Short mmCIF file of C-alpha atoms in Angstrom, two decimals:
data_model
loop_
_atom_site.label_atom_id
_atom_site.label_comp_id
_atom_site.label_asym_id
_atom_site.label_seq_id
_atom_site.Cartn_x
_atom_site.Cartn_y
_atom_site.Cartn_z
CA ASP A 1 0.00 0.00 0.00
CA ALA A 2 1.18 3.50 -0.81
CA MET A 3 1.96 5.35 2.35
CA VAL A 4 3.88 7.90 4.36
CA ILE A 5 6.31 6.43 6.88
CA GLN A 6 7.99 8.21 9.76
CA ASN A 7 10.86 6.98 11.86
CA PRO A 8 11.26 6.73 14.70
CA ARG A 9 7.74 6.83 16.13
CA TYR A 10 9.10 7.96 19.50
CA GLN A 11 12.32 9.86 20.06
CA VAL A 12 13.85 10.94 23.33
CA THR A 13 16.73 13.39 23.20
CA GLN A 14 18.61 15.49 25.68
CA PHE A 15 18.46 19.25 25.88
CA GLY A 16 20.81 20.63 23.22
CA LYS A 17 21.59 17.26 21.60
CA PRO A 18 20.93 17.28 17.85
CA VAL A 19 18.23 14.98 16.57
CA THR A 20 17.07 13.93 13.11
CA LEU A 21 13.59 12.71 12.22
CA SER A 22 12.93 10.96 8.95
CA CYS A 23 10.01 10.65 6.57
CA SER A 24 9.62 8.53 3.47
CA GLN A 25 6.75 8.17 1.02
CA THR A 26 5.73 5.69 -1.63
CA LEU A 27 2.99 7.95 -3.07
CA ASN A 28 5.41 9.66 -5.47
CA HIS A 29 4.02 13.03 -4.39
CA ASN A 30 5.80 16.24 -5.37
CA VAL A 31 5.34 18.04 -2.09
CA MET A 32 6.50 17.05 1.38
CA TYR A 33 5.65 19.00 4.54
CA TRP A 34 6.82 19.08 8.13
CA TYR A 35 4.43 20.16 10.86
CA GLN A 36 4.85 20.57 14.58
CA GLN A 37 1.83 19.82 16.74
CA LYS A 38 1.62 20.42 20.47
CA SER A 39 -1.15 19.12 22.67
CA SER A 40 -4.62 20.53 21.83
CA GLN A 41 -3.14 22.84 19.20
CA ALA A 42 -3.37 23.04 15.45
CA PRO A 43 -0.57 21.52 13.42
CA LYS A 44 1.90 24.29 12.68
CA LEU A 45 3.63 24.23 9.31
CA LEU A 46 7.42 24.45 9.64
CA PHE A 47 8.44 24.16 5.98
CA HIS A 48 7.76 22.27 2.81
CA TYR A 49 9.50 21.12 -0.34
CA TYR A 50 7.91 21.36 -3.75
CA ASP A 51 10.18 18.91 -5.53
CA LYS A 52 13.61 20.32 -4.64
CA ASP A 53 12.37 23.83 -3.92
CA PHE A 54 12.52 24.57 -0.21
CA ASN A 55 9.92 26.86 1.37
CA ASN A 56 10.47 28.00 4.93
CA GLU A 57 7.72 29.52 7.06
CA ALA A 58 8.69 32.97 8.28
CA ASP A 59 8.31 32.06 11.95
CA THR A 60 10.13 28.72 11.85
CA PRO A 61 13.11 28.97 14.20
CA ASP A 62 16.60 28.62 12.70
CA ASN A 63 17.06 25.68 15.03
CA PHE A 64 14.95 23.65 12.59
CA GLN A 65 16.43 22.55 9.27
CA SER A 66 15.28 20.18 6.58
CA ARG A 67 16.76 18.10 3.78
CA ARG A 68 15.14 16.33 0.86
CA PRO A 69 17.80 14.22 -0.88
CA ASN A 70 15.31 12.64 -3.29
CA THR A 71 11.58 12.44 -4.05
CA SER A 72 10.94 9.74 -1.48
CA PHE A 73 12.77 11.01 1.59
CA CYS A 74 12.69 14.11 3.73
CA PHE A 75 14.48 14.79 7.02
CA LEU A 76 13.88 17.21 9.86
CA ASP A 77 16.98 18.23 11.81
CA ILE A 78 16.68 19.97 15.16
CA ARG A 79 20.12 21.34 15.88
CA SER A 80 19.78 22.15 19.56
CA PRO A 81 16.48 20.94 20.97
CA GLY A 82 14.98 22.89 23.80
CA LEU A 83 12.26 21.82 26.20
CA GLY A 84 9.78 23.83 24.15
CA ASP A 85 10.47 21.66 21.11
CA ALA A 86 8.83 18.64 22.69
CA ALA A 87 5.91 17.89 20.40
CA MET A 88 4.51 15.56 17.77
CA TYR A 89 6.24 16.07 14.42
CA LEU A 90 4.10 15.24 11.44
CA CYS A 91 5.25 14.62 7.89
CA ALA A 92 2.69 15.00 5.12
CA THR A 93 2.70 14.75 1.34
CA SER A 94 0.54 16.06 -1.47
CA ARG A 95 0.50 15.84 -5.25
CA GLY A 96 0.97 19.59 -5.37
CA SER A 97 -1.33 20.37 -8.28
CA ARG A 98 -3.03 23.71 -7.94
CA GLU A 99 -6.49 22.25 -7.72
CA ARG A 100 -5.76 19.55 -5.21
CA TYR A 101 -3.91 20.17 -1.99
CA GLU A 102 -5.12 17.10 -0.16
CA GLN A 103 -2.40 16.18 2.26
CA TYR A 104 -1.70 12.71 3.57
CA PHE A 105 0.00 12.36 6.91
CA GLY A 106 2.45 9.87 8.30
CA PRO A 107 1.91 8.46 11.80
CA GLY A 108 4.10 11.14 13.40
CA THR A 109 7.15 11.14 15.63
CA ARG A 110 6.63 12.11 19.25
CA LEU A 111 9.71 13.95 20.48
CA THR A 112 10.55 14.17 24.16
CA VAL A 113 13.33 16.49 25.34
CA THR A 114 14.87 15.74 28.75
CA GLN B 1 -7.70 37.16 14.16
CA LYS B 2 -6.94 33.49 13.69
CA GLU B 3 -6.90 32.32 10.10
CA VAL B 4 -9.04 29.25 10.78
CA GLU B 5 -11.35 29.16 13.77
CA GLN B 6 -13.20 26.27 15.31
CA ASN B 7 -15.08 25.82 18.54
CA SER B 8 -12.77 23.71 20.68
CA GLY B 9 -15.66 21.81 22.27
CA PRO B 10 -16.04 19.31 23.66
CA LEU B 11 -19.12 18.58 21.61
CA SER B 12 -21.06 15.68 23.03
CA VAL B 13 -23.81 13.88 21.12
CA PRO B 14 -25.66 10.61 21.76
CA GLU B 15 -25.07 7.63 19.52
CA GLY B 16 -27.22 7.82 16.40
CA ALA B 17 -27.56 11.62 16.49
CA ILE B 18 -26.22 14.14 13.98
CA ALA B 19 -23.00 15.88 14.97
CA SER B 20 -22.46 19.33 13.48
CA LEU B 21 -18.98 20.82 13.37
CA ASN B 22 -18.30 24.36 12.23
CA CYS B 23 -15.34 26.31 10.95
CA THR B 24 -14.78 29.89 9.79
CA TYR B 25 -11.80 31.25 7.92
CA SER B 26 -10.42 34.69 7.32
CA ASP B 27 -8.94 34.66 3.81
CA ARG B 28 -11.59 35.24 1.14
CA VAL B 29 -9.43 33.89 -1.67
CA SER B 30 -9.14 30.42 -0.15
CA GLN B 31 -10.18 27.76 -2.65
CA SER B 32 -9.79 24.38 -1.00
CA PHE B 33 -11.20 23.14 2.28
CA PHE B 34 -10.62 19.95 4.16
CA TRP B 35 -11.79 18.06 7.22
CA TYR B 36 -9.40 15.78 9.04
CA ARG B 37 -10.12 13.42 11.90
CA GLN B 38 -7.48 12.97 14.57
CA TYR B 39 -7.69 10.34 17.26
CA SER B 40 -5.80 11.01 20.47
CA GLY B 41 -2.07 10.46 19.99
CA LYS B 42 -2.48 9.74 16.26
CA SER B 43 -1.91 11.75 13.10
CA PRO B 44 -4.66 13.53 11.14
CA GLU B 45 -6.62 11.47 8.64
CA LEU B 46 -8.33 13.13 5.67
CA ILE B 47 -12.06 12.46 5.62
CA MET B 48 -13.51 15.12 3.32
CA SER B 49 -12.44 17.76 0.85
CA ILE B 50 -14.67 20.42 -0.71
CA TYR B 51 -13.91 23.05 -3.32
CA SER B 52 -17.27 24.47 -4.46
CA ASN B 53 -20.13 26.14 -2.64
CA GLY B 54 -22.84 23.77 -1.52
CA ASP B 55 -22.92 20.30 -0.04
CA LYS B 56 -20.75 17.27 -0.64
CA GLU B 57 -21.80 13.93 0.76
CA ASP B 58 -19.66 10.85 1.40
CA GLY B 59 -21.36 8.10 3.34
CA ARG B 60 -22.35 9.43 6.77
CA PHE B 61 -20.36 12.63 6.24
CA THR B 62 -21.57 15.83 4.57
CA ALA B 63 -19.35 18.86 4.10
CA GLN B 64 -20.98 22.23 3.49
CA LEU B 65 -19.21 25.26 2.08
CA ASN B 66 -20.37 28.87 1.92
CA LYS B 67 -17.60 31.05 0.53
CA ALA B 68 -19.61 34.25 0.84
CA SER B 69 -19.90 33.68 4.58
CA GLN B 70 -16.41 32.15 4.82
CA TYR B 71 -17.88 29.17 6.55
CA VAL B 72 -17.42 25.43 6.20
CA SER B 73 -19.12 22.72 8.21
CA LEU B 74 -19.12 18.96 8.63
CA LEU B 75 -22.19 16.93 9.49
CA ILE B 76 -21.85 13.39 10.76
CA ARG B 77 -25.08 11.42 10.56
CA ASP B 78 -25.83 8.38 12.71
CA SER B 79 -22.87 9.21 14.96
CA GLN B 80 -21.02 6.24 16.39
CA PRO B 81 -18.74 6.02 19.45
CA SER B 82 -15.88 5.34 17.00
CA ASP B 83 -16.44 8.87 15.63
CA SER B 84 -15.17 10.26 18.94
CA ALA B 85 -12.08 12.23 17.96
CA THR B 86 -10.85 15.74 17.29
CA TYR B 87 -11.95 17.14 13.92
CA LEU B 88 -9.58 19.57 12.25
CA CYS B 89 -10.71 22.05 9.64
CA ALA B 90 -8.01 23.00 7.13
CA VAL B 91 -8.02 25.74 4.51
CA ASP B 92 -5.72 26.05 1.55
CA ASN B 93 -4.29 29.56 1.47
CA ASN B 94 -1.24 28.78 -0.70
CA ASP B 95 -0.11 26.95 2.42
CA MET B 96 -2.50 24.76 4.37
CA ARG B 97 -3.76 26.35 7.58
CA PHE B 98 -5.36 24.23 10.25
CA GLY B 99 -7.81 25.09 12.96
CA ALA B 100 -7.12 23.84 16.46
CA GLY B 101 -9.92 21.31 16.15
CA THR B 102 -13.22 20.45 17.79
CA ARG B 103 -13.27 17.51 20.14
CA LEU B 104 -16.29 15.30 19.53
CA THR B 105 -17.55 12.70 21.98
CA VAL B 106 -20.28 10.28 20.93
CA LYS B 107 -21.89 8.66 23.94
CA PRO B 108 -23.34 5.12 23.65
#
């Protein structure tokens, strides 16, 4: 089945220790997104790639970086995690055509910062 | 003003009733509207998309869009306990913007 996969599902890191979250997709979608979601809040878009074109949200902290080495994979790097970065991180994909922005989400990675 | 607003709930309905979830948005040029269901601790799951004014039905779900009023709603008929979840409204505004969600509880 075509899907969006995120690894790991749960990640514990120490304050200030870099961490990388990964996302892969078999949908062959052009666009990949990273969202941060804290409890009882809306998912907050961090950035997205349209093919190789990177689009950063204006309020995404510099502490967050992303890489998309190929169509299938996308990574979220948090260079120096703080306690406030503890959240669920969601990867999503879409075909990216103008008329259809349906996004399909992976299961998420829950990040704990100790 | 928030871009996408939803009543946070909780909304509680008895099993078999109609649940009505509402959403308003601020950007008049928005063209695409979505409803996602999110169970506790899980990721959002797309359940409906709507692009034109009027109603769109899919099984027990009906999405309603009124662009003039900047309003989109989701009706769930014959609500089941398994429908208990948070429902997120999302609006395409070049980038997708989500509401914070309405928590729905369906009581047996």
